Coordinates of C-alpha atoms in Angstrom, one line a residue:
X201 CA 0.0 0.0 0.0
X202 CA 1.5 3.3 -1.1
X203 CA 0.9 6.8 0.1
X204 CA 0.9 8.8 3.3
X205 CA 0.3 12.2 1.7
X206 CA -2.5 14.0 3.7
X207 CA -3.9 16.5 1.2
X208 CA -6.2 15.7 -1.7
X209 CA -4.1 17.5 -4.3
X210 CA -0.9 16.2 -2.8
X211 CA -2.1 12.6 -2.9
X212 CA -3.2 12.9 -6.6
X213 CA 0.0 14.7 -7.5
X214 CA 2.0 11.9 -5.9
X215 CA 0.0 9.2 -7.7
X216 CA 0.4 10.8 -11.1
X217 CA 4.1 11.3 -10.4
X218 CA 4.4 7.6 -9.5
X219 CA 2.5 6.7 -12.6
X220 CA 5.0 8.6 -14.8
X221 CA 8.0 7.0 -13.2
X222 CA 6.6 3.4 -13.2
X223 CA 4.7 3.7 -16.5
X224 CA 1.7 2.1 -14.7
X225 CA -1.6 3.7 -13.7
X226 CA -2.3 4.3 -10.0
X227 CA -5.6 4.3 -8.1
X228 CA -6.4 7.0 -5.6
X229 CA -9.2 6.3 -3.0
X230 CA -10.8 8.8 -0.7
X231 CA -12.6 7.3 2.3
X232 CA -15.1 9.2 4.4
X233 CA -17.6 8.2 7.1
X234 CA -21.2 9.0 6.3
X235 CA -24.5 9.2 8.0
X236 CA -26.4 5.9 7.7
X237 CA -27.4 5.0 4.1
X238 CA -29.4 1.9 3.5
X239 CA -27.3 -0.3 1.2
X240 CA -30.2 -1.5 -0.9
X241 CA -31.5 2.1 -1.3
X242 CA -28.0 3.0 -2.5
X243 CA -27.9 0.1 -4.9
X244 CA -31.3 1.1 -6.3
X245 CA -30.2 4.7 -6.8
X246 CA -27.0 3.6 -8.5
X247 CA -29.1 1.9 -11.1
X248 CA -30.0 5.2 -12.7
X249 CA -26.4 6.0 -13.6
X250 CA -24.6 2.6 -13.3
X251 CA -27.0 -0.1 -14.5
X252 CA -24.9 -3.1 -15.5
X253 CA -22.0 -1.8 -13.4
X254 CA -23.2 -2.6 -9.9
X255 CA -22.4 -5.2 -7.3
X256 CA -23.8 -6.1 -3.9
X257 CA -22.5 -8.2 -1.1
X258 CA -24.0 -8.9 2.4
X259 CA -22.2 -11.5 4.6
X260 CA -24.2 -14.2 6.4
X261 CA -24.2 -12.3 9.7
X262 CA -25.4 -9.1 8.1
X263 CA -22.6 -7.2 9.8
X264 CA -20.8 -6.3 6.6
X265 CA -22.6 -5.0 3.5
X266 CA -20.8 -3.7 0.3
X267 CA -22.4 -1.9 -2.6
X268 CA -20.3 -1.0 -5.7
X269 CA -21.4 1.4 -8.4
X270 CA -19.4 2.3 -11.5
X271 CA -16.1 0.7 -12.6
X272 CA -12.7 2.3 -12.0
X273 CA -10.8 -0.8 -13.0
X274 CA -11.7 -4.2 -14.2
X275 CA -10.1 -7.7 -14.3
X276 CA -11.6 -9.9 -17.0
X277 CA -10.2 -13.0 -18.6
X278 CA -11.2 -16.0 -20.7
X279 CA -8.0 -17.9 -19.9
X280 CA -7.7 -21.1 -17.9
X281 CA -5.2 -19.7 -15.4
X282 CA -7.7 -17.2 -14.2
X283 CA -6.7 -17.3 -10.5
X284 CA -3.1 -16.5 -11.4
X285 CA -4.1 -13.6 -13.6
X286 CA -6.5 -12.2 -11.1
X287 CA -3.9 -12.4 -8.3
X288 CA -1.3 -10.7 -10.3
X289 CA -3.6 -7.9 -11.6
X290 CA -4.9 -7.2 -8.1
X291 CA -1.4 -7.2 -6.6
X292 CA -0.2 -4.7 -9.3
X293 CA -3.1 -2.3 -8.7
X294 CA -3.0 -2.5 -5.0
X295 CA 0.8 -1.8 -5.0
X296 CA 0.0 1.4 -7.0
X297 CA -2.7 2.5 -4.6
X298 CA -3.0 5.7 -2.6
X299 CA -5.6 6.1 0.1
X300 CA -6.8 9.3 1.8
X301 CA -9.3 9.9 4.5
X302 CA -11.0 7.9 7.3
X303 CA -8.8 5.3 9.1
X304 CA -8.9 2.1 7.2
X305 CA -11.7 -0.4 8.0
X306 CA -11.8 -3.9 6.3
X307 CA -13.9 -3.6 3.2
X308 CA -13.1 0.1 2.6
X309 CA -10.6 1.7 0.2
X310 CA -9.9 0.1 -3.1
X311 CA -11.4 -3.4 -3.3
X312 CA -12.2 -5.9 -6.0
X313 CA -15.6 -7.6 -6.1
X314 CA -16.3 -10.5 -8.5
X315 CA -15.9 -14.1 -9.1
X316 CA -14.6 -17.0 -11.1
X317 CA -16.3 -19.5 -13.4
X318 CA -16.9 -23.0 -12.1
X319 CA -14.7 -24.6 -14.8
X320 CA -12.4 -22.4 -16.8
X321 CA -11.8 -25.3 -19.3
X322 CA -15.5 -25.6 -20.1
X323 CA -16.7 -24.0 -23.4
X324 CA -18.7 -20.9 -22.5
X325 CA -22.4 -20.9 -23.3
X326 CA -23.8 -17.7 -24.8
X327 CA -25.5 -16.6 -21.6
X328 CA -22.2 -16.7 -19.7
X329 CA -19.9 -15.4 -22.5
X330 CA -19.5 -11.9 -21.0
X331 CA -18.5 -13.2 -17.5
X332 CA -15.6 -15.3 -18.9
X333 CA -13.3 -17.3 -16.6
X334 CA -13.1 -14.5 -14.1
X335 CA -14.7 -11.1 -13.7
X336 CA -13.8 -8.5 -11.0
X337 CA -14.5 -4.8 -10.7
X338 CA -12.9 -2.1 -8.6
X339 CA -15.9 0.2 -8.0
X340 CA -15.8 3.9 -8.6
X341 CA -18.1 4.3 -5.6
X342 CA -18.2 1.8 -2.8
X343 CA -20.6 1.9 0.1
X344 CA -19.4 -0.1 3.1
X345 CA -21.6 -0.7 6.1
X346 CA -19.5 -2.4 8.8
X347 CA -21.1 -3.1 12.2
X348 CA -23.6 -0.3 11.7
X349 CA -21.1 2.3 10.6
X350 CA -21.2 3.6 7.1
X351 CA -18.3 4.5 4.8
X352 CA -18.0 5.8 1.3
X353 CA -14.9 5.1 -0.8
X354 CA -14.5 7.0 -4.1
X355 CA -11.7 5.6 -6.3
X356 CA -10.3 7.1 -9.4
X357 CA -7.5 6.1 -11.8
X358 CA -4.5 8.3 -12.4
X359 CA -2.4 7.8 -15.5
X360 CA 1.0 9.2 -16.4
X361 CA -0.1 12.2 -18.4
X362 CA -3.2 13.1 -16.3
X363 CA -3.8 16.7 -15.1
X364 CA -3.7 17.0 -11.4
X365 CA -6.5 19.6 -11.1
X366 CA -8.8 17.6 -13.3
X367 CA -8.2 14.4 -11.3
X368 CA -8.7 16.2 -8.0
X369 CA -12.0 17.5 -9.4
X370 CA -13.0 14.0 -10.4
X371 CA -12.3 12.7 -6.9
X372 CA -14.3 15.5 -5.3
X373 CA -17.3 15.0 -7.6
X374 CA -20.2 12.9 -6.3
X375 CA -23.3 12.3 -8.5
X376 CA -26.3 14.0 -7.0
X377 CA -28.5 10.9 -7.7
X378 CA -26.5 8.7 -5.4
X379 CA -26.9 10.9 -2.3
X380 CA -30.1 12.8 -2.9
X381 CA -32.0 12.6 0.4
X382 CA -35.3 13.3 -1.4
X383 CA -35.2 9.8 -2.9
X384 CA -38.4 8.1 -4.0
X385 CA -38.2 4.3 -4.5
X386 CA -39.5 3.1 -7.7
X387 CA -42.9 1.6 -7.2
X388 CA -43.1 -2.1 -6.9
X389 CA -45.4 -3.9 -9.4
X390 CA -47.8 -6.5 -8.3
X391 CA -48.9 -8.0 -11.6
X392 CA -45.7 -9.6 -12.8
X393 CA -46.6 -13.0 -14.3
X394 CA -44.7 -16.1 -15.0
X395 CA -45.2 -16.9 -18.7
X396 CA -43.2 -20.1 -19.1
X397 CA -41.0 -22.6 -17.3
X398 CA -38.4 -24.8 -19.0
X399 CA -36.6 -27.6 -17.2
X400 CA -34.1 -30.1 -18.4
X401 CA -36.0 -33.3 -19.2
X402 CA -36.3 -35.4 -16.0
X403 CA -35.7 -38.7 -17.7
X404 CA -32.6 -37.4 -19.5
X405 CA -31.2 -35.9 -16.3
X406 CA -31.9 -39.1 -14.3
X407 CA -30.1 -41.1 -17.0
X408 CA -27.1 -38.9 -16.5
X409 CA -27.2 -39.5 -12.8
X410 CA -27.5 -43.2 -13.4
X411 CA -24.5 -43.0 -15.7
X412 CA -22.5 -41.2 -13.0
X413 CA -23.5 -43.9 -10.5
X414 CA -22.3 -46.6 -12.8
X415 CA -19.0 -44.7 -13.2
X416 CA -18.6 -44.5 -9.5
X417 CA -19.3 -48.2 -9.1
X418 CA -16.8 -49.2 -11.8
X419 CA -13.9 -46.8 -11.1
X420 CA -12.0 -45.5 -8.0
X421 CA -13.9 -42.2 -8.2
X422 CA -15.9 -41.5 -5.0
X423 CA -18.3 -38.7 -5.9
X424 CA -19.6 -36.6 -8.8
X425 CA -21.7 -33.5 -8.3
X426 CA -24.2 -32.9 -11.0
X427 CA -26.3 -29.7 -11.7
X428 CA -29.3 -28.8 -13.7
X429 CA -30.9 -25.5 -14.8
X430 CA -34.5 -24.2 -14.8
X431 CA -35.5 -21.2 -17.0
X432 CA -38.3 -19.0 -15.9
X433 CA -39.8 -16.4 -18.4
X434 CA -41.7 -13.5 -16.9
X435 CA -44.0 -10.9 -18.4
X436 CA -41.5 -8.0 -17.9
X437 CA -37.9 -7.3 -17.1
X438 CA -37.0 -8.6 -13.6
X439 CA -35.9 -6.0 -11.0
X440 CA -32.5 -6.8 -9.4
X441 CA -32.9 -4.6 -6.4
X442 CA -36.4 -5.9 -5.7
X443 CA -35.1 -9.5 -5.7
X444 CA -32.3 -8.5 -3.4
X445 CA -34.8 -7.0 -1.0
X446 CA -36.9 -10.2 -1.0
X447 CA -33.8 -12.4 -0.5
X448 CA -32.7 -10.2 2.4
X449 CA -36.1 -10.7 4.0
X450 CA -36.5 -14.4 3.3
X451 CA -33.0 -15.9 3.5
X452 CA -31.6 -14.8 6.8
X453 CA -28.2 -16.3 7.7
X454 CA -27.0 -16.5 4.1
X455 CA -24.6 -14.5 2.1
X456 CA -26.6 -12.4 -0.4
X457 CA -24.8 -11.3 -3.5
X458 CA -25.4 -9.7 -6.9
X459 CA -22.8 -9.2 -9.7
X460 CA -23.8 -7.3 -12.8
X461 CA -22.2 -7.5 -16.2
X462 CA -24.0 -5.4 -18.6
X463 CA -27.5 -6.7 -19.2
X464 CA -27.0 -9.8 -17.1
X465 CA -26.7 -10.2 -13.3
X466 CA -25.7 -13.3 -11.2
X467 CA -27.7 -13.1 -8.0
X468 CA -28.2 -15.5 -5.0
X469 CA -28.4 -16.2 -1.3
X470 CA -25.8 -18.8 -0.5
X471 CA -25.4 -20.6 2.8
X472 CA -21.9 -21.8 1.9
X473 CA -18.7 -20.0 2.8
X474 CA -15.6 -21.0 0.9
X475 CA -13.0 -18.9 2.7
X476 CA -12.8 -15.8 4.8
X477 CA -9.5 -14.1 5.6
X478 CA -8.7 -11.4 8.1
X479 CA -5.0 -10.9 8.5
X480 CA -3.7 -14.4 8.8
X481 CA -6.9 -15.8 10.4
X482 CA -9.0 -17.8 8.1
X483 CA -12.5 -19.4 8.3
X484 CA -14.0 -21.9 5.9
X485 CA -17.0 -24.3 6.1
X486 CA -17.9 -27.8 5.0
X487 CA -21.5 -28.0 3.8
X488 CA -22.7 -31.2 2.2
X489 CA -25.7 -33.4 2.9
X490 CA -29.1 -31.9 2.8
X491 CA -32.8 -32.4 3.7
X492 CA -36.0 -30.4 3.4
X493 CA -37.4 -28.4 6.2
X494 CA -40.5 -29.8 7.9
X495 CA -43.9 -28.2 7.9
X496 CA -44.1 -28.6 11.7
X497 CA -41.5 -28.4 14.4
X498 CA -41.8 -32.2 15.0
X499 CA -41.4 -33.0 11.3
X500 CA -38.5 -30.6 11.0
X501 CA -36.7 -32.2 13.9
X502 CA -37.3 -35.7 12.4
X503 CA -35.8 -34.6 9.1
X504 CA -32.8 -33.1 11.0
X505 CA -32.3 -36.3 13.0
X506 CA -32.5 -38.4 9.9
X507 CA -29.9 -36.2 8.2
X508 CA -27.5 -36.5 11.1
X509 CA -27.7 -40.3 11.0
X510 CA -28.0 -41.0 7.2
X511 CA -25.0 -42.9 6.0
X512 CA -25.1 -41.5 2.4
X513 CA -25.2 -37.9 3.6
X514 CA -22.6 -38.5 6.3
X515 CA -20.2 -40.1 3.8
X516 CA -20.8 -37.2 1.4
X517 CA -20.1 -34.7 4.2
X518 CA -16.9 -36.5 5.3
X519 CA -15.5 -36.3 1.8
X520 CA -15.8 -32.5 2.0
X521 CA -14.2 -32.3 5.4
X522 CA -11.2 -34.4 4.4
X523 CA -10.8 -32.4 1.2
X524 CA -10.9 -29.0 2.9
X525 CA -8.5 -30.3 5.6
X526 CA -6.0 -31.5 2.9
X527 CA -6.3 -28.3 0.9
X528 CA -5.7 -26.0 3.8
X529 CA -3.1 -28.0 5.7
X530 CA -0.5 -27.0 3.0
X531 CA -1.3 -23.3 3.4
X532 CA -1.9 -23.1 7.1
X533 CA 0.2 -23.3 10.3
X534 CA -2.8 -24.4 12.4
X535 CA -6.3 -25.7 11.6
X536 CA -9.3 -26.5 13.8
X537 CA -12.1 -28.8 12.5
X538 CA -14.8 -30.4 14.8
X539 CA -15.1 -34.1 14.6
X540 CA -18.9 -34.2 14.1
X541 CA -21.2 -32.0 11.9
X542 CA -24.1 -30.0 13.1
X543 CA -27.2 -28.8 11.3
X544 CA -27.4 -25.5 9.5
X545 CA -31.1 -24.6 9.0
X546 CA -32.1 -22.2 6.3
X547 CA -35.6 -21.2 5.3
X548 CA -36.2 -24.0 2.7
X549 CA -33.4 -26.5 3.4
X550 CA -31.1 -27.9 6.1
X551 CA -27.6 -29.1 5.7
X552 CA -24.8 -30.9 7.5
X553 CA -22.3 -28.3 8.5
X554 CA -18.8 -28.3 9.9
X555 CA -17.0 -25.0 10.6
X556 CA -13.3 -24.6 9.9
X557 CA -10.9 -22.1 11.5
X558 CA -7.1 -21.7 11.1
X559 CA -4.1 -19.5 10.7
X560 CA -2.5 -19.3 7.2
X561 CA 1.1 -18.8 6.4
X562 CA 2.3 -15.2 6.0
X563 CA 2.9 -15.5 2.2
X564 CA -0.5 -17.0 1.5
X565 CA -3.0 -14.7 -0.3
X566 CA -6.8 -14.9 -0.3
X567 CA -6.8 -15.8 -4.0
X568 CA -4.3 -18.6 -3.2
X569 CA -6.7 -20.0 -0.7
X570 CA -9.6 -19.7 -3.2
X571 CA -7.7 -21.5 -5.9
X572 CA -6.6 -24.3 -3.5
X573 CA -10.1 -25.0 -2.3
X574 CA -12.2 -24.7 -5.4
X575 CA -14.1 -26.8 -6.2
X576 CA -14.6 -28.7 -2.9
X577 CA -16.2 -32.2 -3.2
X578 CA -19.5 -30.4 -2.3
X579 CA -19.5 -28.8 -5.7
X580 CA -17.3 -30.9 -8.0
X581 CA -16.5 -34.3 -6.7
X582 CA -13.7 -36.6 -5.6
X583 CA -11.0 -36.9 -6.8
X584 CA -11.3 -33.3 -8.0
X585 CA -9.5 -33.6 -11.3
X586 CA -11.3 -36.8 -12.4
X587 CA -14.7 -35.4 -11.3
X588 CA -14.2 -32.1 -13.1
X589 CA -13.2 -33.9 -16.3
X590 CA -16.3 -36.2 -16.1
X591 CA -18.6 -33.2 -15.5
X592 CA -17.0 -31.2 -18.3
X593 CA -17.7 -34.0 -20.8
X594 CA -21.1 -35.2 -19.6
X595 CA -23.1 -32.4 -18.1
X596 CA -25.3 -30.6 -20.6
X597 CA -25.2 -27.1 -19.1
X598 CA -22.4 -24.6 -18.7
X599 CA -22.5 -23.7 -15.0
X600 CA -20.8 -20.4 -15.6
X601 CA -20.5 -18.7 -12.2
X602 CA -22.9 -21.1 -10.5
X603 CA -21.2 -23.2 -7.8
X604 CA -18.1 -21.0 -8.1
X605 CA -16.2 -18.6 -5.8
X606 CA -17.9 -15.2 -5.5
X607 CA -16.5 -12.5 -3.2
X608 CA -14.3 -9.6 -2.5
X609 CA -10.7 -8.7 -1.5
X610 CA -9.3 -5.4 -0.3
X611 CA -5.8 -4.0 -0.5
X612 CA -4.9 -5.5 2.9
X613 CA -5.8 -8.9 1.6
X614 CA -8.8 -9.1 3.9
X615 CA -11.9 -10.6 2.2
X616 CA -14.3 -13.4 1.7
X617 CA -15.4 -15.7 -1.0
X618 CA -18.6 -17.8 -0.8
X619 CA -19.9 -20.5 -3.2
X620 CA -22.4 -19.2 -5.8
X621 CA -25.3 -21.6 -5.1
X622 CA -29.0 -21.0 -4.5
X623 CA -28.5 -18.6 -7.4
X624 CA -29.9 -17.4 -10.7
X625 CA -28.7 -15.6 -13.8
X626 CA -31.0 -12.7 -14.6
X627 CA -31.3 -11.5 -18.2
X628 CA -34.1 -9.2 -19.0
X629 CA -37.3 -11.0 -18.3
X630 CA -35.6 -14.4 -17.9
X631 CA -34.2 -16.0 -14.7
X632 CA -32.1 -19.1 -15.1
X633 CA -31.9 -21.0 -11.8
X634 CA -29.3 -23.7 -11.0
X635 CA -29.3 -26.5 -8.5
X636 CA -27.0 -29.5 -7.9
X637 CA -26.6 -32.7 -6.0
X638 CA -23.8 -35.0 -4.9
X639 CA -23.9 -38.4 -6.6
X640 CA -22.4 -41.4 -4.8
X641 CA -22.2 -45.0 -5.8
X642 CA -25.5 -45.8 -4.0
X643 CA -27.4 -42.7 -5.1
X644 CA -31.0 -43.0 -6.4
X645 CA -31.6 -40.8 -9.5
X646 CA -35.1 -39.9 -8.6
X647 CA -34.1 -38.9 -5.0
X648 CA -31.3 -36.7 -6.5
X649 CA -33.8 -35.1 -8.8
X650 CA -36.1 -34.3 -5.9
X651 CA -33.2 -32.9 -4.0
X652 CA -32.4 -30.4 -6.7
X653 CA -36.1 -29.4 -6.7
X654 CA -35.7 -28.5 -3.0
X655 CA -32.6 -26.4 -3.9
X656 CA -34.5 -24.5 -6.5
X657 CA -37.0 -23.3 -3.9
X658 CA -35.2 -20.4 -2.2
X659 CA -34.7 -18.5 -5.5
X660 CA -38.0 -19.6 -7.0
X661 CA -39.9 -18.5 -3.9
X662 CA -38.2 -15.1 -4.0
X663 CA -39.1 -14.7 -7.7
X664 CA -42.7 -15.7 -6.9
X665 CA -43.2 -12.7 -4.7
X666 CA -45.5 -10.2 -6.2
X667 CA -43.1 -7.3 -5.8
X668 CA -41.0 -8.4 -8.8

């Protein structure tokens, strides 16, 4: 992190001078603490100026919310070594970063928000083409709400031949629409209608599951995770901010995210953390094995008890625990993993859950941890390389960013990535939902199909709300 100049013009002058000497652009961020602004209101306001250039992130505790509007810098690649390219590009920009203003808080200053594709070797379907193998943005305006305190980061780019006064003016400017207190929310519509629903053919998908089961019975492979898609066509264009509001109300205890790329947006409410890093402290989670929620407390308890004792789900969960342990051991000096899973209960589904905590080696970056973990056996299979190759050649859909790492990282290498599940890709009046299941050698195709139906429910229920 560069820069301890205290004045605005001095900071910009130093950044431009550094850009001339290094022949590389520099970013300058001004951080200020604000009176409370509701993140979803800010996201909605930003749509007037920055539609297609917004991002939203709220962690599972609700203690950290990030809203990005506009793009100061972008990292986008179609290459297979996406993690390497992202890590190098982020490091280069963060090295050439100057920050002015409020004392740094994690999630303020210059940060990148975005994600990776599930499989960089998979041929991109048309609907995912713009997202590529990785897509990250450094927002021009970033609203951070951290433990109830509100911060605004305004970040600009300074190039070697830029004029200091012009860049100072750009850093001081704030669009009136983003901060107008006389803000009237766009009225919600109550007559949005579902016109059509298209699912992958059940028989075809079950035959794929049966083929995976046969492969697992005849080879050393232990698990293959399969996914399917559901397309929902509505009467009019779907509202991203309205869907985020519904998810925030309905899916407490999940990480809620939205990443826009032009006319498309990947949005979801995921219960599954991949990795969180604060200094050298890391947190991960093992989430595999699932059951529906009961309609009564007694039924819900019975489903939970069954899940905690079901051999197939326990085996599936243990594969994830062992894989996460093996992946993190190489990058951590200490690791703590409970011996038995507990239940994580969300609105529509409950899972076997094992939290993971540790301390990583000093040279380990957050992107290193992401690349090492993804995909866990909960999303890909086991062994990882064989399962990914099987999915790539047999699964009919391109998962794109579904089941992939989605998250943020700041210039101090603090950040978090969660797994992009319970999610949909919005394009105009279409929502494409994704759901997956872990297939073992004793899996039943019909039961796996029913499990994916349960996993469609969080997003489908949100879309069914009359406010969209």
